[in-house]
Tab-separated table of C-alpha atoms in Angstrom:
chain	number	residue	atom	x	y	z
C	74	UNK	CA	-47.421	-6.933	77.596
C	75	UNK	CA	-45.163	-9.538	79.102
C	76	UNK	CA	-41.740	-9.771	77.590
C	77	UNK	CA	-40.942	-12.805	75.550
C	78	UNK	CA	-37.912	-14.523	77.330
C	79	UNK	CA	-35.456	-17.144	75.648
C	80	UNK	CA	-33.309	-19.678	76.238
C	81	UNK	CA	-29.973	-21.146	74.756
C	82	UNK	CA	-30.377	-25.024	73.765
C	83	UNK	CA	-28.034	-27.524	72.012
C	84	UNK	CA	-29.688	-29.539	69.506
C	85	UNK	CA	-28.315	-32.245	67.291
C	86	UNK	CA	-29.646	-31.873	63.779
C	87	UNK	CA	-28.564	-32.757	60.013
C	88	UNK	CA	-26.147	-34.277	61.525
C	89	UNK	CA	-24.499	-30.825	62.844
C	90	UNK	CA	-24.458	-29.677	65.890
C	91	UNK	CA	-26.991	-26.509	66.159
C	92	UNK	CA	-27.003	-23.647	69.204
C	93	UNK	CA	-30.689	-22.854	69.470
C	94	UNK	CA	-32.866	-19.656	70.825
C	95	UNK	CA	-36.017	-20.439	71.931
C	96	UNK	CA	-38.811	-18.718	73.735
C	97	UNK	CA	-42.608	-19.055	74.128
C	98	UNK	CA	-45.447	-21.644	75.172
C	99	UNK	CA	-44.863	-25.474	73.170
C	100	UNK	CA	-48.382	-24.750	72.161
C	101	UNK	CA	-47.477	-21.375	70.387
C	102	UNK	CA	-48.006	-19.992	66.834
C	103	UNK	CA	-44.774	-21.865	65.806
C	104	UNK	CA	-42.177	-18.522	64.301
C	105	UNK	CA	-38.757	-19.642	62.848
C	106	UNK	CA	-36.185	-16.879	62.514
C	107	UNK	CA	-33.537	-17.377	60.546
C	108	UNK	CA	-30.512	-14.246	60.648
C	109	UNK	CA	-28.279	-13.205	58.141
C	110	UNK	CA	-24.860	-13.000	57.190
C	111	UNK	CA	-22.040	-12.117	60.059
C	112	UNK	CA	-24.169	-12.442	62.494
C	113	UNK	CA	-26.661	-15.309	65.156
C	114	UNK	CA	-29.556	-15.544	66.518
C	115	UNK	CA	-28.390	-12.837	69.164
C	116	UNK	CA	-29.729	-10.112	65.795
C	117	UNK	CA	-33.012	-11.373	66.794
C	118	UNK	CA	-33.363	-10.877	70.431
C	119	UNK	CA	-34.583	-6.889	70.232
C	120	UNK	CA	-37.112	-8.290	68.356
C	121	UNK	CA	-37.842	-11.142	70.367
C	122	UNK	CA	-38.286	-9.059	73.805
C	123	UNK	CA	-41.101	-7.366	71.586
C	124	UNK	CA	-43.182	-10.267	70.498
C	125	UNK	CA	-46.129	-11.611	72.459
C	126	UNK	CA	-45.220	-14.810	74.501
C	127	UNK	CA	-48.158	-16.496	72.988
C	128	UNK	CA	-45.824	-17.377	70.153
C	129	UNK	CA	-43.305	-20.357	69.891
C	130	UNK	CA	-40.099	-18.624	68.665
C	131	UNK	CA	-37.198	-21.258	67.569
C	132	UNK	CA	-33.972	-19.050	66.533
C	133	UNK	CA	-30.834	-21.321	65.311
C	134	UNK	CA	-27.366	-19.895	64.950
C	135	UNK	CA	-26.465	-21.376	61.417
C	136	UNK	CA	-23.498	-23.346	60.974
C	137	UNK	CA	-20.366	-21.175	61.414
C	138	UNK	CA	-22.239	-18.788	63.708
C	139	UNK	CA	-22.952	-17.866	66.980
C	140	UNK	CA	-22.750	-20.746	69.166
C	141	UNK	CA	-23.479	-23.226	66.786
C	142	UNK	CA	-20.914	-25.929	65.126
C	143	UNK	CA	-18.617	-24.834	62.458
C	144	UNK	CA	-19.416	-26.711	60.066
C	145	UNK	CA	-18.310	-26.247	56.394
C	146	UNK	CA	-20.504	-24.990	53.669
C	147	UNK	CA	-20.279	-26.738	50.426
C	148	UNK	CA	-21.073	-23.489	48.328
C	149	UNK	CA	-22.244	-25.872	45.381
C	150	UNK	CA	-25.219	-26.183	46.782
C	151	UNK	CA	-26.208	-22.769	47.019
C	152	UNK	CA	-27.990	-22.308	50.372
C	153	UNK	CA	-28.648	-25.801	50.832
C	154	UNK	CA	-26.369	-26.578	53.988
C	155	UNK	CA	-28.058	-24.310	56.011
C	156	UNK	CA	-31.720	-24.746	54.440
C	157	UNK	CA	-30.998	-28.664	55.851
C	158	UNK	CA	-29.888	-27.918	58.994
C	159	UNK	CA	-33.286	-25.605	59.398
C	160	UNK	CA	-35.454	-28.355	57.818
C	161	UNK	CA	-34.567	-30.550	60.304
C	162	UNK	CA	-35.058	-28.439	63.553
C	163	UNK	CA	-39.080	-28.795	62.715
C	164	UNK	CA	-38.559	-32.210	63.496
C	165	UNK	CA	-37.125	-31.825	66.850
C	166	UNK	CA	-39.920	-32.447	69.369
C	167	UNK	CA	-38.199	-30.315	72.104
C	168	UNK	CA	-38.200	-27.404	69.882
C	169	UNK	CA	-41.777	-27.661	67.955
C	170	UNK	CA	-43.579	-30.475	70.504
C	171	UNK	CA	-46.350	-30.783	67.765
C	172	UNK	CA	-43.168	-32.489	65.357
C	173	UNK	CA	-43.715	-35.488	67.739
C	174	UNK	CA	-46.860	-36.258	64.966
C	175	UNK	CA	-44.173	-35.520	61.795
C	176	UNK	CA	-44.401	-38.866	60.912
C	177	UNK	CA	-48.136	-39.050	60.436
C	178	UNK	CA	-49.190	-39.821	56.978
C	179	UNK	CA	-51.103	-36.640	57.565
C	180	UNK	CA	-48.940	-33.362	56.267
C	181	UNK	CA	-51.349	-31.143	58.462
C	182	UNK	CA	-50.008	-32.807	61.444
C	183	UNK	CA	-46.609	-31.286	60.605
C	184	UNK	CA	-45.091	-28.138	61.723
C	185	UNK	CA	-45.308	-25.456	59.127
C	186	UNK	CA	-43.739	-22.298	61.074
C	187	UNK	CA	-44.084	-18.553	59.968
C	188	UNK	CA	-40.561	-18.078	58.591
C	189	UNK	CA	-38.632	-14.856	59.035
C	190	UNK	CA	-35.786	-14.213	57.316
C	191	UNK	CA	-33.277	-11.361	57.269
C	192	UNK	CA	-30.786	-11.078	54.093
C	193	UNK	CA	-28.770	-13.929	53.771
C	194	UNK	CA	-31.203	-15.580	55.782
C	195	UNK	CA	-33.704	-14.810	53.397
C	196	UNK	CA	-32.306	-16.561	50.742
C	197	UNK	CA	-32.124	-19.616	53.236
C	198	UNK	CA	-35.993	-19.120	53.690
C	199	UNK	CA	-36.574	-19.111	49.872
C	200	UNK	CA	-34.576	-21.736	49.667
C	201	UNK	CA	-36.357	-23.875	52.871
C	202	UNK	CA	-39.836	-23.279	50.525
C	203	UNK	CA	-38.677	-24.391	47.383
C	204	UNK	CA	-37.133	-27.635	48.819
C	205	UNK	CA	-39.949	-28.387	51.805
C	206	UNK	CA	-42.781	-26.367	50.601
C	207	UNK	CA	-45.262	-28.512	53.010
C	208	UNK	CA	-42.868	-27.590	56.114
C	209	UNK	CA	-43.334	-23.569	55.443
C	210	UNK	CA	-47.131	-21.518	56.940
C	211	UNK	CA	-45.760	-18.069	55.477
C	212	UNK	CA	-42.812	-16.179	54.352
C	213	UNK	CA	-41.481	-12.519	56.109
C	214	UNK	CA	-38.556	-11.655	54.144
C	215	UNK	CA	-36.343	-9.017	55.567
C	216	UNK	CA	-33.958	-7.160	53.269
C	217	UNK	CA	-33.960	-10.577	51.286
C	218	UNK	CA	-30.740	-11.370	48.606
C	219	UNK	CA	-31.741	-11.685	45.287
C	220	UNK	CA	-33.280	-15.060	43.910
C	221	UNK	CA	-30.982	-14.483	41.596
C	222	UNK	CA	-28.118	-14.061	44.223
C	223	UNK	CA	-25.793	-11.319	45.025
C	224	UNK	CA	-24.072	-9.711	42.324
C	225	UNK	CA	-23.125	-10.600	39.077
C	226	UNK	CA	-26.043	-10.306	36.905
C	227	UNK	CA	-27.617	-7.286	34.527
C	228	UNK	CA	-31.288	-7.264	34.506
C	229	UNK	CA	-34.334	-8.168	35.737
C	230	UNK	CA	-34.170	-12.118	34.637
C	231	UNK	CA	-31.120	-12.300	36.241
C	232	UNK	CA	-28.966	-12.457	33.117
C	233	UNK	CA	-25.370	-13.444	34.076
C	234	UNK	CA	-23.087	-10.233	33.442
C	235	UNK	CA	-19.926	-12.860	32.553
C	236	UNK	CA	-19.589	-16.593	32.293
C	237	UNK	CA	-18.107	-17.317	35.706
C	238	UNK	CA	-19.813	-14.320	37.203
C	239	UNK	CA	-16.785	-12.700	38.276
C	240	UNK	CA	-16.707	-10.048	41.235
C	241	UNK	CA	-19.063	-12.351	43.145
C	242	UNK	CA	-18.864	-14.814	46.340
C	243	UNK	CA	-15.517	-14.816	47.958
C	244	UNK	CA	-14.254	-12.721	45.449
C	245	UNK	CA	-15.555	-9.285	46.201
C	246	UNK	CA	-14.648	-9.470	49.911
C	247	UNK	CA	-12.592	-7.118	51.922
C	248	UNK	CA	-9.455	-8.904	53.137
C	249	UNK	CA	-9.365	-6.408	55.969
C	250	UNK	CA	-12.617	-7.003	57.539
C	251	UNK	CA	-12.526	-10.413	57.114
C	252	UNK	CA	-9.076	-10.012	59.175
C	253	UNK	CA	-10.259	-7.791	61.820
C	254	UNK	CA	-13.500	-10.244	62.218
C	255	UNK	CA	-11.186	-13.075	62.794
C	256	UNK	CA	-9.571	-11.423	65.477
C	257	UNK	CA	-12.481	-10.028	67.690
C	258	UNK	CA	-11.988	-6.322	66.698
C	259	UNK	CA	-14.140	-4.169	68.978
C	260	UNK	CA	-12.778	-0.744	67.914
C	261	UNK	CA	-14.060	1.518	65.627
C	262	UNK	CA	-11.078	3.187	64.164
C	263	UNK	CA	-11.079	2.332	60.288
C	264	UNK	CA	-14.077	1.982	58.302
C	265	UNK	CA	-13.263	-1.996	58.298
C	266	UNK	CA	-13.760	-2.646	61.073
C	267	UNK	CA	-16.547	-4.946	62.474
C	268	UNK	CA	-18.594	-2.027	64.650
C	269	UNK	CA	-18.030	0.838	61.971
C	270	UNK	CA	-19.228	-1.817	58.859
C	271	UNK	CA	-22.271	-2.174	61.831
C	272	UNK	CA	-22.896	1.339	61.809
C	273	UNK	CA	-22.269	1.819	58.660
C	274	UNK	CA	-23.749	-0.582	56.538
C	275	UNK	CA	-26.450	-2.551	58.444
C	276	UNK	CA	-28.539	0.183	59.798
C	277	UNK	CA	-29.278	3.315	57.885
C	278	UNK	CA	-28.869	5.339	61.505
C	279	UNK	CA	-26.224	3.889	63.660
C	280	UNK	CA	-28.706	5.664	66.577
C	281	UNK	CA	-30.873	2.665	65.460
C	282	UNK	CA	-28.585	0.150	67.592
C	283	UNK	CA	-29.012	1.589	71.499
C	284	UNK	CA	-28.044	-0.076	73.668
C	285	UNK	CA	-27.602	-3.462	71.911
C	286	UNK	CA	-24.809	-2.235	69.877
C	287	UNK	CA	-22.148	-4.542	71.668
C	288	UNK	CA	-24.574	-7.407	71.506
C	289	UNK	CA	-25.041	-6.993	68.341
C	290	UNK	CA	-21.207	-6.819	67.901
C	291	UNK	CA	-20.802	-9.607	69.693
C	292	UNK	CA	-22.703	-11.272	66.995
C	293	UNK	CA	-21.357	-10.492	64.186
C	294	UNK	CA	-17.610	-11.220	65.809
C	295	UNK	CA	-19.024	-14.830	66.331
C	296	UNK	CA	-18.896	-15.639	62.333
C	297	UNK	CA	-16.469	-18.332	61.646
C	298	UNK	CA	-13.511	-17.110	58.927
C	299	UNK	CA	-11.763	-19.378	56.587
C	300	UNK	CA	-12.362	-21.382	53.339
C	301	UNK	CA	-15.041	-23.167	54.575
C	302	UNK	CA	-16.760	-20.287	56.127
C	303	UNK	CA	-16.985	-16.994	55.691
C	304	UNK	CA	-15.995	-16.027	53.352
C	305	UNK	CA	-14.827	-18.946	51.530
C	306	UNK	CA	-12.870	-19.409	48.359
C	307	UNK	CA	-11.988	-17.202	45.184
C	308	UNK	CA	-10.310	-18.780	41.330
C	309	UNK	CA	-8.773	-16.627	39.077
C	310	UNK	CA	-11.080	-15.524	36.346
C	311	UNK	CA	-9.974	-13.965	32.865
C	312	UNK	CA	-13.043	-11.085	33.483
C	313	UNK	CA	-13.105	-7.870	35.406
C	314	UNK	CA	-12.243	-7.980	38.466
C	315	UNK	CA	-9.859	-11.116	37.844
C	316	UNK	CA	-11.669	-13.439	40.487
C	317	UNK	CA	-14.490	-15.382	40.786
C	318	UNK	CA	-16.630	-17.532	43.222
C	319	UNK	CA	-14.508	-20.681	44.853
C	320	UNK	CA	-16.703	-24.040	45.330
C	321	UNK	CA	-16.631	-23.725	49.070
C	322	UNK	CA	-18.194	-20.843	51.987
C	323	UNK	CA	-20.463	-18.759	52.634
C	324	UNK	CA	-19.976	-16.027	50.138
C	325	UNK	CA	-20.155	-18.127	47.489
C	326	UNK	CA	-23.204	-19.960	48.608
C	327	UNK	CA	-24.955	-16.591	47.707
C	328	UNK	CA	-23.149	-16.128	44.458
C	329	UNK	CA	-25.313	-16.845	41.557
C	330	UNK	CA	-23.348	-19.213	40.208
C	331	UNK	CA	-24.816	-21.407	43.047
C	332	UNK	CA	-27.955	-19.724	44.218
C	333	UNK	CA	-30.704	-18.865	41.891
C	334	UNK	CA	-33.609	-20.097	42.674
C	335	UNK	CA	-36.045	-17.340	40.883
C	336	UNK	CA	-37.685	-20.363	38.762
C	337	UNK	CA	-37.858	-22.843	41.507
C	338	UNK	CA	-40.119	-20.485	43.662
C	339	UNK	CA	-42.291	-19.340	41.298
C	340	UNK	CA	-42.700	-23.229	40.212
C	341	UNK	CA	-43.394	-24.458	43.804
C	342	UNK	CA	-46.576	-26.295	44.154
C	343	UNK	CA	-47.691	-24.788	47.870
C	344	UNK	CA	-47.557	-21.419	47.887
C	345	UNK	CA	-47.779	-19.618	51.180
C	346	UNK	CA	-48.182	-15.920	51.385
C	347	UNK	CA	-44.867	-13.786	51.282
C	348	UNK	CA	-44.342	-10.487	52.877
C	349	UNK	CA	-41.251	-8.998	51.629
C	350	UNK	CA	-39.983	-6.091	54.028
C	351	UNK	CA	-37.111	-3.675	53.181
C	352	UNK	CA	-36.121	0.107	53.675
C	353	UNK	CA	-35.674	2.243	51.567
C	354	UNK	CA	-31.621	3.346	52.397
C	355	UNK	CA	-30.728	-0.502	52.535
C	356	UNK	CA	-27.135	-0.035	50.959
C	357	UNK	CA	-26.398	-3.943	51.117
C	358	UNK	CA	-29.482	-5.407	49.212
C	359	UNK	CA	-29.675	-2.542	46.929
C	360	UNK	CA	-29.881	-1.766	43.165
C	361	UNK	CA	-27.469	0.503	44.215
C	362	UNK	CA	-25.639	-1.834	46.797
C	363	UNK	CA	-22.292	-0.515	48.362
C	364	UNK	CA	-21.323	-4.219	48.186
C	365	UNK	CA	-21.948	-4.730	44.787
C	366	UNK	CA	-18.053	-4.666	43.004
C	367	UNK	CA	-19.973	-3.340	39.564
C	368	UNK	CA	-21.887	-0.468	41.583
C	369	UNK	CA	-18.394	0.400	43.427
C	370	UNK	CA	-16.712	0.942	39.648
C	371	UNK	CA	-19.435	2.567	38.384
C	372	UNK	CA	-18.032	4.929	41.120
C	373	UNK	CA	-14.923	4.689	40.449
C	374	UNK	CA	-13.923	3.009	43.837
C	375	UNK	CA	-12.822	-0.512	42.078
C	376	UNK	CA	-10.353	0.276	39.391
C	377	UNK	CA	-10.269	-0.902	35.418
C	378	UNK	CA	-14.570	-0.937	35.616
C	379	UNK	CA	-15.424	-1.957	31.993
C	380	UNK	CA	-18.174	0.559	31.862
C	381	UNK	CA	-22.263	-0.235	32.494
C	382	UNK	CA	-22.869	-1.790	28.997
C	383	UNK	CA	-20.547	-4.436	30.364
C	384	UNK	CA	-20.908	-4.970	33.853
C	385	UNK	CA	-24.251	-2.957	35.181
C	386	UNK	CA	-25.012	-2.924	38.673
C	387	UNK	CA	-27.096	-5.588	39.814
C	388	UNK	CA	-31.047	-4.381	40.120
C	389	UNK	CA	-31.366	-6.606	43.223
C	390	UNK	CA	-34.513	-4.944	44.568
C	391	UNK	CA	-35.856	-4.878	41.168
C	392	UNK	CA	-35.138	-8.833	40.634
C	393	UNK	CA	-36.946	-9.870	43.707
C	394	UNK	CA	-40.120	-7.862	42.972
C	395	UNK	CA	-39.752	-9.112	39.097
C	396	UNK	CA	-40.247	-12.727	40.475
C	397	UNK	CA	-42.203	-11.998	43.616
C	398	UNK	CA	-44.923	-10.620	40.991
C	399	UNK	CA	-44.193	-14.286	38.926
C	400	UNK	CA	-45.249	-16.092	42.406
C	401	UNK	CA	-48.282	-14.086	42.527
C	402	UNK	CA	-49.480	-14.857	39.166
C	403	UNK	CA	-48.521	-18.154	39.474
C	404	UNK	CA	-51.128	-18.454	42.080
C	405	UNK	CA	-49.162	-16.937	45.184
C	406	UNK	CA	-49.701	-13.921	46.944
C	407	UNK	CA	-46.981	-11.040	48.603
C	408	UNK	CA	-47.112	-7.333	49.694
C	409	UNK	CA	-44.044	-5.693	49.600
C	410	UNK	CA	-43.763	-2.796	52.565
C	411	UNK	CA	-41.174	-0.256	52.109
C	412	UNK	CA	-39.797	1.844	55.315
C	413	UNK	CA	-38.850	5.105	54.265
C	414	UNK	CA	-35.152	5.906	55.291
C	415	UNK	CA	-34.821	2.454	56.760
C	416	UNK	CA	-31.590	0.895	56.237
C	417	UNK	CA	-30.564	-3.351	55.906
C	418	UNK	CA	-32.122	-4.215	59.368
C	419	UNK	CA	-36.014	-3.571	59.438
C	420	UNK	CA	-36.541	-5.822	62.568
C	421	UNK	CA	-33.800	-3.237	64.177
C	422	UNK	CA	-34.253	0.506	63.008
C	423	UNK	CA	-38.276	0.051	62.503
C	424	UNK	CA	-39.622	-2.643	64.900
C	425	UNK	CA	-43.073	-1.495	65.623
C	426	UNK	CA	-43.901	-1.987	62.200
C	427	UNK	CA	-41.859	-5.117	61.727
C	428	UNK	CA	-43.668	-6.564	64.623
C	429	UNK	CA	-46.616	-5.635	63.235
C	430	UNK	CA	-46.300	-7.477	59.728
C	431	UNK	CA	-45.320	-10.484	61.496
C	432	UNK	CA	-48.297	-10.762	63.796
C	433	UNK	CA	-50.247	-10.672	60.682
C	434	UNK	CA	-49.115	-13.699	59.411
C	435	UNK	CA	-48.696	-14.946	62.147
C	436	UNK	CA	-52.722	-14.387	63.232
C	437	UNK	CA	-53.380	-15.568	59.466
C	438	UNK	CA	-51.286	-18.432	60.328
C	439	UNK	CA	-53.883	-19.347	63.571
C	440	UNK	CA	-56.848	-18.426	62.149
């Protein structure tokens, strides 16, 4: 099979100024990636080389990555910065030629990609749905965050575990990897640092990476630090730990005090199918996630942990199927494939399968 090649474009969009993969025929099965946190669209391209060049594949660096602006994120709105600046690629006739008819009264003449989205990215995806459900063919979510965010709730409906949902956003961030991030740290001497939280964290077998290791590096060392960015801002907060989410960054555009959307999807009037695709030693989106402050005191890794009748670990895996199965019986349909001993990056450590689920929707999609 020929290999899918890519190219780098600039497009102005939302008003922001987005750094664009894109690879494939203008006449293609339209695919939007969308990557996750610390990283571009550079996560995408082992995948990409894999895909058949029949498809159109747009991949945008959000705001504060890659190549793209650094723009702020106005964590308020949840996901809703970058979920704009994706809405308004599909209008770009130089990146989907068959938006050139997105004016027509007719919504079928508009471009309704297969989205893919990887963790953070995910959410974004959920998020694109809910607020442009006509602009969205099907939904592949990779190692998704919670509809009901990251961290901070107990149960299955998402119930808040404190008021301000302390421990979350900004405030559960490691000050030393957001310091060796900042300044381009390549080495892998201390467990913060960006390659070993790489190896560590986003793959469950750092063998998984290859060759593309420093590539991917080289994306995750292109997030943008600082209050408006990554990872944003942290208050004081009378509840254990003693902060919680800030109004502005990425972090806290995940935190559920900003992003929870579990109602909203299940709502939505268009449903398009939804396969949800995770592994099953993901320790990021996890009911057991190593990022998760309340799964870390549980044990005993953050100190004064006020025990699991006060601040449980949040079931994330469990939420999304919980409202995942709400979407289906609200008239929606989703599979959820599970890759034994698969870690946060599916489209990485398992890609023949990946590929495989996407080219399912995607033929769905075109037929």
């Amino acid at each position: 099979m020929p290999r899918m090649e890519t190219e780098l474009r600039v497009v102005t969009a939302n008003g922001t100024r987005q750094a664009v993969r894109v690879g494939g025929p203008p006449d293609g099965t339209p695919v939007l990636l969308v990557h996750g946190n610390c990283s571009s669209s550079l996560f995408w391209e082992p995948l990409i080389r894999r895909l058949p060049p029949t498809l159109r594949v747009v991949a945008p660096d959000l705001r504060g990555f890659g190549d793209s602006e650094t723009a702020g994120v106005d964590a308020t709105r949840g996901l809703r910065d970058f979920a704009d600046d994706v809405a308004a690629l599909l209008d770009d006739p130089t990146l989907f030629p068959k938006a050139a008819d997105a004016s027509s009264v007719d919504a079928a003449a508009e471009v309704r990609p297969v989205v893919v989205g990887h963790s953070l990215g995910g959410g974004v995806a959920m998020r694109l749905l809910v607020d442009h459900p006509h602009r969205v063919g099907a939904l592949l979510l990779a190692a998704p965050v919670s509809p009901y965010g990251f961290g901070g709730t107990r149960d299955l409906a998402g119930t808040p575990a404190t008021p301000d949902f302390a421990g979350t956003g900004a405030a559960r961030v490691n000050e030393d990897f957001v310091t060796r991030l900042a300044a381009g740290d390549r080495s892998v001497d201390t467990p913060t640092s960006p390659r070993a939280v790489l190896r560590a964290t986003y793959v469950a077998d750092p063998a998984a990476l290859g060759e593309d290791e420093d590539l991917l590096l080289d994306s995750m060392l292109s997030t943008a630090t600082g209050d408006d960015n990554y990872p944003g801002t942290a208050v004081e907060s009378e509840y254990w730990p003693g902060a919680a989410p800030g109004k502005r960054g990425v972090l806290n555009a995940l935190a559920p005090t900003w992003f929870r959307l579990a109602d909203d999807l299940v709502a939505v009037a268009e449903k398009p199918p939804i396969t949800w695709v995770r592994g099953d030693a993901d320790v990021i989106v996890s009911d057991t996630s190593l990022l998760d402050l309340a799964y870390l005191g549980s044990l005993g890794l953050v100190p004064g942990w006020p025990g699991a009748d006060v601040r449980p670990p949040q079931p994330m895996v469990g939420q999304t199927r919980a409202v995942l199965e709400r979407y289906a019986a609200a008239g929606g349909a989703y599979r959820e494939v599970v890759l034994p001993g698969c870690g946060h990056s599916p489209h990485l450590e398992r890609p023949g399968e990946f590929v495989a689920e996407l080219l399912a929707l995607t033929d769905a999609w075109a037929g």
